Amino acid sequence: MKRWLLQLNVPLNQQTIVVVENTGIYHRLLWQFFSKQQIDLCIENAAQVKWSLGIARGKNDKVDSRRLALYAARHSDRLKPSPVLHQHVLALKDLITLRNKLLVQLKSIETAFNELKVVSPVSFIRTSEKLLTPAIKGLKQSLKKVEDQITTLIKKDDQLLHVYQLLISIPGVGPVTAIYLICCSNVFTMCTSGKQLACYCGVVPFDHQSGISIKGKHRVHKMANKELKQLLHMCALSAIQHYVEFKDYYNRKKQEGKHPMAILNAIRNKIVLRAFAVVKNDRPYVNNYEKAA
């Protein structure tokens, strides 16, 4: 990449800005390379690039690169360079992904086995149990090792450990959600406000109105990190069961006639805003509600 850029007389300094589409894991090496070269790299959402160019027909690699260059030229004043990638966040992301895959496989085997118990003869159930038990045991052992590795990695990095401890001080936020928030935000360097992080999580309601004919309800956007949103939903359910503040809030809004899912979404939004606040203020969450009570 460096040799190719030099051949094209591209200056490897702050005068250059590089724009790429977010491709999941495939742009990681570029991110690392340009971070080392101290060149601004903007990782843009593919839908954002596509919609900004109007109606476009045809698609191939050359056309896409031209469109990216055109997008960069037109929007150079609003492009926000991606922060330098944290050295341990990638490893943490990969471990979390591996943990999810192990959980899916374990759940799949256990669900299939439980379904067989309902319709299969006792002899076949016993045989299946003997065959599946080693696999289930192996998956559980691998899952435990992955979780231990995640814990070790967090403890190894002082910054990660500090942010992690701040996040789990928030009512309803557990270890898994805290790690997800750290990974998805690159240790809270990729978002400039709590609302921006909440939009990424898909918990911010937006208007749906136009003139006098369209008077829709406020609704969240479908473009969101679905895994993180699901975790926040579980956090909200846990919060209204175990924390007086959220329980009182839920009951009060329900008596006012609010839909239960709308109330849960408001609690999810509160949790995200508090997560951003404790990290940016660099101090654990203080439960003023109980003090006031």
PDB file of C-alpha atoms in Angstrom:
ATOM      1  CA  MET A   1       0.000   0.000   0.000  1.00  0.00           C
ATOM      2  CA  LYS A   2       2.797   2.422   0.897  1.00  0.00           C
ATOM      3  CA  ARG A   3       4.684   1.659  -2.330  1.00  0.00           C
ATOM      4  CA  TRP A   4       1.521   2.076  -4.403  1.00  0.00           C
ATOM      5  CA  LEU A   5       0.710   5.443  -2.815  1.00  0.00           C
ATOM      6  CA  LEU A   6       4.237   6.708  -3.443  1.00  0.00           C
ATOM      7  CA  GLN A   7       4.023   5.622  -7.080  1.00  0.00           C
ATOM      8  CA  LEU A   8       0.884   7.762  -7.411  1.00  0.00           C
ATOM      9  CA  ASN A   9       2.673  10.723  -5.767  1.00  0.00           C
ATOM     10  CA  VAL A  10       0.259  10.722  -2.840  1.00  0.00           C
ATOM     11  CA  PRO A  11       1.858  12.577   0.100  1.00  0.00           C
ATOM     12  CA  LEU A  12       2.005  10.461   3.250  1.00  0.00           C
ATOM     13  CA  ASN A  13       1.210  13.297   5.638  1.00  0.00           C
ATOM     14  CA  GLN A  14      -1.718  15.222   7.089  1.00  0.00           C
ATOM     15  CA  GLN A  15      -2.563  16.713   3.679  1.00  0.00           C
ATOM     16  CA  THR A  16      -3.958  13.340   2.621  1.00  0.00           C
ATOM     17  CA  ILE A  17      -7.279  11.914   3.729  1.00  0.00           C
ATOM     18  CA  VAL A  18      -8.385   8.381   2.872  1.00  0.00           C
ATOM     19  CA  VAL A  19     -12.016   7.295   2.664  1.00  0.00           C
ATOM     20  CA  VAL A  20     -13.078   3.645   2.777  1.00  0.00           C
ATOM     21  CA  GLU A  21     -16.360   1.857   3.295  1.00  0.00           C
ATOM     22  CA  ASN A  22     -16.982  -0.044   6.492  1.00  0.00           C
ATOM     23  CA  THR A  23     -16.383  -3.664   5.488  1.00  0.00           C
ATOM     24  CA  GLY A  24     -16.395  -5.343   8.893  1.00  0.00           C
ATOM     25  CA  ILE A  25     -13.071  -7.109   9.369  1.00  0.00           C
ATOM     26  CA  TYR A  26     -11.706  -6.451   5.874  1.00  0.00           C
ATOM     27  CA  HIS A  27     -10.587  -2.856   6.436  1.00  0.00           C
ATOM     28  CA  ARG A  28      -8.713  -3.599   9.681  1.00  0.00           C
ATOM     29  CA  LEU A  29      -5.276  -3.789   8.069  1.00  0.00           C
ATOM     30  CA  LEU A  30      -5.875  -0.468   6.302  1.00  0.00           C
ATOM     31  CA  TRP A  31      -6.942   1.082   9.596  1.00  0.00           C
ATOM     32  CA  GLN A  32      -3.771  -0.140  11.287  1.00  0.00           C
ATOM     33  CA  PHE A  33      -1.562   0.950   8.373  1.00  0.00           C
ATOM     34  CA  PHE A  34      -2.896   4.502   8.120  1.00  0.00           C
ATOM     35  CA  SER A  35      -2.847   4.888  11.899  1.00  0.00           C
ATOM     36  CA  LYS A  36       0.888   4.089  11.883  1.00  0.00           C
ATOM     37  CA  GLN A  37       1.451   6.512   8.996  1.00  0.00           C
ATOM     38  CA  GLN A  38      -0.549   9.206  10.855  1.00  0.00           C
ATOM     39  CA  ILE A  39      -2.813   9.669   7.842  1.00  0.00           C
ATOM     40  CA  ASP A  40      -6.469  10.529   8.408  1.00  0.00           C
ATOM     41  CA  LEU A  41      -8.725   7.589   7.570  1.00  0.00           C
ATOM     42  CA  CYS A  42     -12.510   7.985   7.373  1.00  0.00           C
ATOM     43  CA  ILE A  43     -14.502   4.764   7.637  1.00  0.00           C
ATOM     44  CA  GLU A  44     -17.890   5.605   6.153  1.00  0.00           C
ATOM     45  CA  ASN A  45     -21.126   3.669   6.162  1.00  0.00           C
ATOM     46  CA  ALA A  46     -21.748   2.169   2.711  1.00  0.00           C
ATOM     47  CA  ALA A  47     -25.401   3.263   2.772  1.00  0.00           C
ATOM     48  CA  GLN A  48     -24.357   6.843   3.583  1.00  0.00           C
ATOM     49  CA  VAL A  49     -22.047   6.900   0.554  1.00  0.00           C
ATOM     50  CA  LYS A  50     -24.656   5.342  -1.733  1.00  0.00           C
ATOM     51  CA  TRP A  51     -27.515   7.640  -0.727  1.00  0.00           C
ATOM     52  CA  SER A  52     -25.387  10.777  -0.941  1.00  0.00           C
ATOM     53  CA  LEU A  53     -24.711  10.264  -4.658  1.00  0.00           C
ATOM     54  CA  GLY A  54     -28.334  10.113  -5.786  1.00  0.00           C
ATOM     55  CA  ILE A  55     -29.545   7.595  -8.366  1.00  0.00           C
ATOM     56  CA  ALA A  56     -26.656   5.354  -9.432  1.00  0.00           C
ATOM     57  CA  ARG A  57     -26.676   2.471 -11.895  1.00  0.00           C
ATOM     58  CA  GLY A  58     -24.115  -0.253 -12.284  1.00  0.00           C
ATOM     59  CA  LYS A  59     -21.537  -1.455  -9.817  1.00  0.00           C
ATOM     60  CA  ASN A  60     -17.971  -2.744  -9.919  1.00  0.00           C
ATOM     61  CA  ASP A  61     -14.725  -2.073  -8.046  1.00  0.00           C
ATOM     62  CA  LYS A  62     -13.556   0.751 -10.316  1.00  0.00           C
ATOM     63  CA  VAL A  63     -16.928   2.486 -10.235  1.00  0.00           C
ATOM     64  CA  ASP A  64     -17.108   2.132  -6.459  1.00  0.00           C
ATOM     65  CA  SER A  65     -13.648   3.639  -5.996  1.00  0.00           C
ATOM     66  CA  ARG A  66     -14.568   6.611  -8.185  1.00  0.00           C
ATOM     67  CA  ARG A  67     -17.765   7.130  -6.216  1.00  0.00           C
ATOM     68  CA  LEU A  68     -15.838   7.017  -2.951  1.00  0.00           C
ATOM     69  CA  ALA A  69     -13.380   9.606  -4.293  1.00  0.00           C
ATOM     70  CA  LEU A  70     -16.264  11.812  -5.442  1.00  0.00           C
ATOM     71  CA  TYR A  71     -17.939  11.431  -2.050  1.00  0.00           C
ATOM     72  CA  ALA A  72     -14.700  12.404  -0.293  1.00  0.00           C
ATOM     73  CA  ALA A  73     -14.267  15.493  -2.494  1.00  0.00           C
ATOM     74  CA  ARG A  74     -17.842  16.698  -2.046  1.00  0.00           C
ATOM     75  CA  HIS A  75     -17.991  16.108   1.704  1.00  0.00           C
ATOM     76  CA  SER A  76     -14.416  16.924   2.695  1.00  0.00           C
ATOM     77  CA  ASP A  77     -15.666  19.604   5.111  1.00  0.00           C
ATOM     78  CA  ARG A  78     -17.787  17.141   7.119  1.00  0.00           C
ATOM     79  CA  LEU A  79     -15.623  14.041   7.071  1.00  0.00           C
ATOM     80  CA  LYS A  80     -14.547  12.898  10.532  1.00  0.00           C
ATOM     81  CA  PRO A  81     -11.331  10.859  10.659  1.00  0.00           C
ATOM     82  CA  SER A  82     -11.670   7.616  12.585  1.00  0.00           C
ATOM     83  CA  PRO A  83      -9.679   7.587  15.843  1.00  0.00           C
ATOM     84  CA  VAL A  84      -6.568   5.474  16.167  1.00  0.00           C
ATOM     85  CA  LEU A  85      -7.514   1.861  16.735  1.00  0.00           C
ATOM     86  CA  HIS A  86      -6.966   0.726  20.307  1.00  0.00           C
ATOM     87  CA  GLN A  87      -4.432  -2.100  20.344  1.00  0.00           C
ATOM     88  CA  HIS A  88      -6.506  -4.490  22.488  1.00  0.00           C
ATOM     89  CA  VAL A  89      -9.979  -3.680  21.163  1.00  0.00           C
ATOM     90  CA  LEU A  90      -9.604  -5.863  18.049  1.00  0.00           C
ATOM     91  CA  ALA A  91      -8.613  -8.875  20.140  1.00  0.00           C
ATOM     92  CA  LEU A  92     -11.515  -8.174  22.498  1.00  0.00           C
ATOM     93  CA  LYS A  93     -13.917  -7.930  19.547  1.00  0.00           C
ATOM     94  CA  ASP A  94     -12.730 -11.242  18.137  1.00  0.00           C
ATOM     95  CA  LEU A  95     -13.082 -12.953  21.513  1.00  0.00           C
ATOM     96  CA  ILE A  96     -16.618 -11.622  21.928  1.00  0.00           C
ATOM     97  CA  THR A  97     -17.495 -12.841  18.416  1.00  0.00           C
ATOM     98  CA  LEU A  98     -16.033 -16.257  19.218  1.00  0.00           C
ATOM     99  CA  ARG A  99     -18.027 -16.354  22.452  1.00  0.00           C
ATOM    100  CA  ASN A 100     -21.242 -15.617  20.550  1.00  0.00           C
ATOM    101  CA  LYS A 101     -20.543 -18.389  18.026  1.00  0.00           C
ATOM    102  CA  LEU A 102     -19.927 -20.898  20.809  1.00  0.00           C
ATOM    103  CA  LEU A 103     -23.167 -19.847  22.528  1.00  0.00           C
ATOM    104  CA  VAL A 104     -25.125 -20.256  19.280  1.00  0.00           C
ATOM    105  CA  GLN A 105     -23.697 -23.735  18.664  1.00  0.00           C
ATOM    106  CA  LEU A 106     -24.312 -24.790  22.268  1.00  0.00           C
ATOM    107  CA  LYS A 107     -27.882 -23.506  22.198  1.00  0.00           C
ATOM    108  CA  SER A 108     -28.514 -25.214  18.850  1.00  0.00           C
ATOM    109  CA  ILE A 109     -27.377 -28.626  20.116  1.00  0.00           C
ATOM    110  CA  GLU A 110     -29.269 -28.340  23.406  1.00  0.00           C
ATOM    111  CA  THR A 111     -32.472 -27.188  21.683  1.00  0.00           C
ATOM    112  CA  ALA A 112     -32.362 -30.011  19.132  1.00  0.00           C
ATOM    113  CA  PHE A 113     -31.767 -32.565  21.883  1.00  0.00           C
ATOM    114  CA  ASN A 114     -34.659 -31.237  24.000  1.00  0.00           C
ATOM    115  CA  GLU A 115     -36.965 -31.458  20.974  1.00  0.00           C
ATOM    116  CA  LEU A 116     -35.952 -35.074  20.400  1.00  0.00           C
ATOM    117  CA  LYS A 117     -36.874 -35.935  23.971  1.00  0.00           C
ATOM    118  CA  VAL A 118     -40.522 -35.167  23.229  1.00  0.00           C
ATOM    119  CA  VAL A 119     -40.987 -37.474  20.231  1.00  0.00           C
ATOM    120  CA  SER A 120     -38.206 -40.088  20.329  1.00  0.00           C
ATOM    121  CA  PRO A 121     -38.100 -43.474  22.102  1.00  0.00           C
ATOM    122  CA  VAL A 122     -36.243 -43.714  25.407  1.00  0.00           C
ATOM    123  CA  SER A 123     -33.528 -45.916  23.897  1.00  0.00           C
ATOM    124  CA  PHE A 124     -32.734 -43.359  21.191  1.00  0.00           C
ATOM    125  CA  ILE A 125     -32.732 -40.516  23.737  1.00  0.00           C
ATOM    126  CA  ARG A 126     -30.134 -42.358  25.825  1.00  0.00           C
ATOM    127  CA  THR A 127     -27.986 -43.013  22.762  1.00  0.00           C
ATOM    128  CA  SER A 128     -28.241 -39.386  21.647  1.00  0.00           C
ATOM    129  CA  GLU A 129     -27.338 -38.198  25.119  1.00  0.00           C
ATOM    130  CA  LYS A 130     -24.169 -40.306  25.125  1.00  0.00           C
ATOM    131  CA  LEU A 131     -23.221 -38.940  21.699  1.00  0.00           C
ATOM    132  CA  LEU A 132     -23.967 -35.282  22.432  1.00  0.00           C
ATOM    133  CA  THR A 133     -22.681 -35.017  25.991  1.00  0.00           C
ATOM    134  CA  PRO A 134     -18.980 -34.829  24.952  1.00  0.00           C
ATOM    135  CA  ALA A 135     -19.778 -32.133  22.389  1.00  0.00           C
ATOM    136  CA  ILE A 136     -21.774 -30.062  24.888  1.00  0.00           C
ATOM    137  CA  LYS A 137     -19.088 -30.483  27.519  1.00  0.00           C
ATOM    138  CA  GLY A 138     -16.374 -29.452  25.043  1.00  0.00           C
ATOM    139  CA  LEU A 139     -18.300 -26.346  23.975  1.00  0.00           C
ATOM    140  CA  LYS A 140     -18.831 -25.327  27.593  1.00  0.00           C
ATOM    141  CA  GLN A 141     -15.124 -25.755  28.320  1.00  0.00           C
ATOM    142  CA  SER A 142     -14.208 -23.669  25.264  1.00  0.00           C
ATOM    143  CA  LEU A 143     -16.720 -21.032  26.310  1.00  0.00           C
ATOM    144  CA  LYS A 144     -15.197 -20.865  29.783  1.00  0.00           C
ATOM    145  CA  LYS A 145     -11.694 -20.490  28.324  1.00  0.00           C
ATOM    146  CA  VAL A 146     -12.827 -17.684  26.006  1.00  0.00           C
ATOM    147  CA  GLU A 147     -14.472 -15.818  28.884  1.00  0.00           C
ATOM    148  CA  ASP A 148     -11.336 -16.248  30.999  1.00  0.00           C
ATOM    149  CA  GLN A 149      -9.271 -14.858  28.113  1.00  0.00           C
ATOM    150  CA  ILE A 150     -11.590 -11.844  27.867  1.00  0.00           C
ATOM    151  CA  THR A 151     -11.175 -11.181  31.594  1.00  0.00           C
ATOM    152  CA  THR A 152      -7.394 -11.521  31.343  1.00  0.00           C
ATOM    153  CA  LEU A 153      -7.230  -9.127  28.379  1.00  0.00           C
ATOM    154  CA  ILE A 154      -9.270  -6.474  30.189  1.00  0.00           C
ATOM    155  CA  LYS A 155      -7.135  -6.722  33.327  1.00  0.00           C
ATOM    156  CA  LYS A 156      -3.966  -6.443  31.238  1.00  0.00           C
ATOM    157  CA  ASP A 157      -4.896  -2.974  29.943  1.00  0.00           C
ATOM    158  CA  ASP A 158      -5.362  -0.262  32.595  1.00  0.00           C
ATOM    159  CA  GLN A 159      -7.532   1.917  30.349  1.00  0.00           C
ATOM    160  CA  LEU A 160      -9.868  -0.919  29.406  1.00  0.00           C
ATOM    161  CA  LEU A 161     -10.148  -2.026  33.025  1.00  0.00           C
ATOM    162  CA  HIS A 162     -10.925   1.501  34.204  1.00  0.00           C
ATOM    163  CA  VAL A 163     -13.650   2.065  31.585  1.00  0.00           C
ATOM    164  CA  TYR A 164     -15.065  -1.409  32.271  1.00  0.00           C
ATOM    165  CA  GLN A 165     -15.343  -0.679  36.003  1.00  0.00           C
ATOM    166  CA  LEU A 166     -17.046   2.638  35.278  1.00  0.00           C
ATOM    167  CA  LEU A 167     -19.631   0.974  33.050  1.00  0.00           C
ATOM    168  CA  ILE A 168     -20.571  -1.856  35.399  1.00  0.00           C
ATOM    169  CA  SER A 169     -21.239   0.718  38.128  1.00  0.00           C
ATOM    170  CA  ILE A 170     -24.392   1.719  36.179  1.00  0.00           C
ATOM    171  CA  PRO A 171     -27.607  -0.027  37.329  1.00  0.00           C
ATOM    172  CA  GLY A 172     -28.571  -2.747  34.858  1.00  0.00           C
ATOM    173  CA  VAL A 173     -25.266  -2.872  32.961  1.00  0.00           C
ATOM    174  CA  GLY A 174     -23.530  -6.236  33.198  1.00  0.00           C
ATOM    175  CA  PRO A 175     -20.069  -7.414  32.120  1.00  0.00           C
ATOM    176  CA  VAL A 176     -21.074  -8.503  28.598  1.00  0.00           C
ATOM    177  CA  THR A 177     -22.876  -5.240  27.805  1.00  0.00           C
ATOM    178  CA  ALA A 178     -19.957  -3.229  29.173  1.00  0.00           C
ATOM    179  CA  ILE A 179     -17.511  -5.092  26.923  1.00  0.00           C
ATOM    180  CA  TYR A 180     -19.798  -4.617  23.897  1.00  0.00           C
ATOM    181  CA  LEU A 181     -19.970  -0.871  24.535  1.00  0.00           C
ATOM    182  CA  ILE A 182     -16.176  -0.689  24.797  1.00  0.00           C
ATOM    183  CA  CYS A 183     -15.635  -2.627  21.566  1.00  0.00           C
ATOM    184  CA  CYS A 184     -18.296  -0.939  19.446  1.00  0.00           C
ATOM    185  CA  SER A 185     -17.185   2.564  20.438  1.00  0.00           C
ATOM    186  CA  ASN A 186     -13.419   1.861  20.347  1.00  0.00           C
ATOM    187  CA  VAL A 187     -13.258   2.764  24.051  1.00  0.00           C
ATOM    188  CA  PHE A 188     -15.712   5.644  23.541  1.00  0.00           C
ATOM    189  CA  THR A 189     -13.541   7.463  20.978  1.00  0.00           C
ATOM    190  CA  MET A 190     -15.850   7.000  17.972  1.00  0.00           C
ATOM    191  CA  CYS A 191     -18.798   8.935  19.405  1.00  0.00           C
ATOM    192  CA  THR A 192     -18.883  12.596  20.381  1.00  0.00           C
ATOM    193  CA  SER A 193     -22.114  12.577  22.390  1.00  0.00           C
ATOM    194  CA  GLY A 194     -24.409  10.264  24.270  1.00  0.00           C
ATOM    195  CA  LYS A 195     -27.140  10.762  21.689  1.00  0.00           C
ATOM    196  CA  GLN A 196     -24.808   9.712  18.881  1.00  0.00           C
ATOM    197  CA  LEU A 197     -24.005   6.496  20.763  1.00  0.00           C
ATOM    198  CA  ALA A 198     -27.710   5.954  21.455  1.00  0.00           C
ATOM    199  CA  CYS A 199     -28.479   6.365  17.733  1.00  0.00           C
ATOM    200  CA  TYR A 200     -25.868   3.730  16.946  1.00  0.00           C
ATOM    201  CA  CYS A 201     -27.565   1.421  19.454  1.00  0.00           C
ATOM    202  CA  GLY A 202     -30.964   2.102  17.856  1.00  0.00           C
ATOM    203  CA  VAL A 203     -32.730   3.412  20.954  1.00  0.00           C
ATOM    204  CA  VAL A 204     -33.435   7.028  19.932  1.00  0.00           C
ATOM    205  CA  PRO A 205     -37.008   7.700  18.690  1.00  0.00           C
ATOM    206  CA  PHE A 206     -37.430  10.037  15.709  1.00  0.00           C
ATOM    207  CA  ASP A 207     -40.412  11.934  14.318  1.00  0.00           C
ATOM    208  CA  HIS A 208     -42.428  10.478  11.440  1.00  0.00           C
ATOM    209  CA  GLN A 209     -44.470  13.430  10.159  1.00  0.00           C
ATOM    210  CA  SER A 210     -45.000  15.288   6.922  1.00  0.00           C
ATOM    211  CA  GLY A 211     -47.474  18.122   6.371  1.00  0.00           C
ATOM    212  CA  ILE A 212     -51.002  17.377   7.552  1.00  0.00           C
ATOM    213  CA  SER A 213     -51.384  13.916   6.001  1.00  0.00           C
ATOM    214  CA  ILE A 214     -48.660  11.942   7.792  1.00  0.00           C
ATOM    215  CA  LYS A 215     -48.843  12.011  11.574  1.00  0.00           C
ATOM    216  CA  GLY A 216     -46.954   8.888  12.577  1.00  0.00           C
ATOM    217  CA  LYS A 217     -45.725   7.964  16.009  1.00  0.00           C
ATOM    218  CA  HIS A 218     -42.154   8.448  17.113  1.00  0.00           C
ATOM    219  CA  ARG A 219     -40.154   5.402  16.146  1.00  0.00           C
ATOM    220  CA  VAL A 220     -36.593   4.126  16.334  1.00  0.00           C
ATOM    221  CA  HIS A 221     -34.649   3.551  13.134  1.00  0.00           C
ATOM    222  CA  LYS A 222     -34.019   0.022  11.918  1.00  0.00           C
ATOM    223  CA  MET A 223     -30.355   0.789  11.200  1.00  0.00           C
ATOM    224  CA  ALA A 224     -28.641  -0.115  14.470  1.00  0.00           C
ATOM    225  CA  ASN A 225     -26.282  -2.550  16.129  1.00  0.00           C
ATOM    226  CA  LYS A 226     -28.856  -5.295  16.727  1.00  0.00           C
ATOM    227  CA  GLU A 227     -26.706  -7.341  19.121  1.00  0.00           C
ATOM    228  CA  LEU A 228     -25.968  -4.340  21.319  1.00  0.00           C
ATOM    229  CA  LYS A 229     -29.627  -3.289  21.203  1.00  0.00           C
ATOM    230  CA  GLN A 230     -30.670  -6.763  22.345  1.00  0.00           C
ATOM    231  CA  LEU A 231     -28.218  -6.614  25.255  1.00  0.00           C
ATOM    232  CA  LEU A 232     -29.537  -3.193  26.261  1.00  0.00           C
ATOM    233  CA  HIS A 233     -33.069  -4.610  26.190  1.00  0.00           C
ATOM    234  CA  MET A 234     -32.022  -7.275  28.694  1.00  0.00           C
ATOM    235  CA  CYS A 235     -30.358  -4.561  30.784  1.00  0.00           C
ATOM    236  CA  ALA A 236     -33.627  -2.604  30.822  1.00  0.00           C
ATOM    237  CA  LEU A 237     -35.616  -5.676  31.909  1.00  0.00           C
ATOM    238  CA  SER A 238     -33.113  -6.346  34.678  1.00  0.00           C
ATOM    239  CA  ALA A 239     -33.165  -2.696  35.765  1.00  0.00           C
ATOM    240  CA  ILE A 240     -36.942  -2.521  36.275  1.00  0.00           C
ATOM    241  CA  GLN A 241     -36.820  -5.708  38.345  1.00  0.00           C
ATOM    242  CA  HIS A 242     -33.895  -4.933  40.639  1.00  0.00           C
ATOM    243  CA  TYR A 243     -33.581  -1.132  40.827  1.00  0.00           C
ATOM    244  CA  VAL A 244     -36.186   1.066  42.493  1.00  0.00           C
ATOM    245  CA  GLU A 245     -35.570   4.075  40.249  1.00  0.00           C
ATOM    246  CA  PHE A 246     -36.315   2.232  37.002  1.00  0.00           C
ATOM    247  CA  LYS A 247     -39.155   0.233  38.565  1.00  0.00           C
ATOM    248  CA  ASP A 248     -40.891   3.420  39.726  1.00  0.00           C
ATOM    249  CA  TYR A 249     -40.281   5.061  36.341  1.00  0.00           C
ATOM    250  CA  TYR A 250     -41.740   2.071  34.480  1.00  0.00           C
ATOM    251  CA  ASN A 251     -44.856   1.908  36.697  1.00  0.00           C
ATOM    252  CA  ARG A 252     -45.417   5.662  36.524  1.00  0.00           C
ATOM    253  CA  LYS A 253     -45.230   5.783  32.724  1.00  0.00           C
ATOM    254  CA  LYS A 254     -47.435   2.725  32.421  1.00  0.00           C
ATOM    255  CA  GLN A 255     -50.104   4.427  34.538  1.00  0.00           C
ATOM    256  CA  GLU A 256     -49.865   7.433  32.198  1.00  0.00           C
ATOM    257  CA  GLY A 257     -50.845   5.137  29.318  1.00  0.00           C
ATOM    258  CA  LYS A 258     -47.456   4.676  27.663  1.00  0.00           C
ATOM    259  CA  HIS A 259     -46.822   1.472  25.715  1.00  0.00           C
ATOM    260  CA  PRO A 260     -44.578  -0.969  27.645  1.00  0.00           C
ATOM    261  CA  MET A 261     -42.081  -1.237  24.769  1.00  0.00           C
ATOM    262  CA  ALA A 262     -41.841   2.557  24.525  1.00  0.00           C
ATOM    263  CA  ILE A 263     -41.054   2.702  28.247  1.00  0.00           C
ATOM    264  CA  LEU A 264     -38.407  -0.021  27.903  1.00  0.00           C
ATOM    265  CA  ASN A 265     -36.856   1.866  25.005  1.00  0.00           C
ATOM    266  CA  ALA A 266     -36.701   5.022  27.137  1.00  0.00           C
ATOM    267  CA  ILE A 267     -34.899   3.023  29.841  1.00  0.00           C
ATOM    268  CA  ARG A 268     -32.467   1.651  27.232  1.00  0.00           C
ATOM    269  CA  ASN A 269     -31.802   5.210  26.131  1.00  0.00           C
ATOM    270  CA  LYS A 270     -31.194   6.289  29.740  1.00  0.00           C
ATOM    271  CA  ILE A 271     -28.685   3.468  30.239  1.00  0.00           C
ATOM    272  CA  VAL A 272     -26.705   4.440  27.117  1.00  0.00           C
ATOM    273  CA  LEU A 273     -26.635   8.120  28.075  1.00  0.00           C
ATOM    274  CA  ARG A 274     -25.412   7.223  31.554  1.00  0.00           C
ATOM    275  CA  ALA A 275     -22.740   4.948  30.085  1.00  0.00           C
ATOM    276  CA  PHE A 276     -21.421   7.806  27.964  1.00  0.00           C
ATOM    277  CA  ALA A 277     -21.606  10.217  30.909  1.00  0.00           C
ATOM    278  CA  VAL A 278     -19.645   8.088  33.391  1.00  0.00           C
ATOM    279  CA  VAL A 279     -16.858   7.507  30.857  1.00  0.00           C
ATOM    280  CA  LYS A 280     -16.583  11.131  29.738  1.00  0.00           C
ATOM    281  CA  ASN A 281     -16.778  12.446  33.319  1.00  0.00           C
ATOM    282  CA  ASP A 282     -14.356   9.725  34.439  1.00  0.00           C
ATOM    283  CA  ARG A 283     -16.222   8.817  37.600  1.00  0.00           C
ATOM    284  CA  PRO A 284     -18.499   5.922  38.635  1.00  0.00           C
ATOM    285  CA  TYR A 285     -22.258   6.232  38.578  1.00  0.00           C
ATOM    286  CA  VAL A 286     -23.784   7.841  41.681  1.00  0.00           C
ATOM    287  CA  ASN A 287     -27.316   6.724  42.554  1.00  0.00           C
ATOM    288  CA  ASN A 288     -28.847  10.036  43.623  1.00  0.00           C
ATOM    289  CA  TYR A 289     -32.338   8.542  43.447  1.00  0.00           C
ATOM    290  CA  GLU A 290     -31.778   6.374  46.532  1.00  0.00           C
ATOM    291  CA  LYS A 291     -30.093   9.272  48.344  1.00  0.00           C
ATOM    292  CA  ALA A 292     -33.101  11.488  47.685  1.00  0.00           C
ATOM    293  CA  ALA A 293     -35.451   8.751  48.827  1.00  0.00           C
TER     294      ALA A 293
END
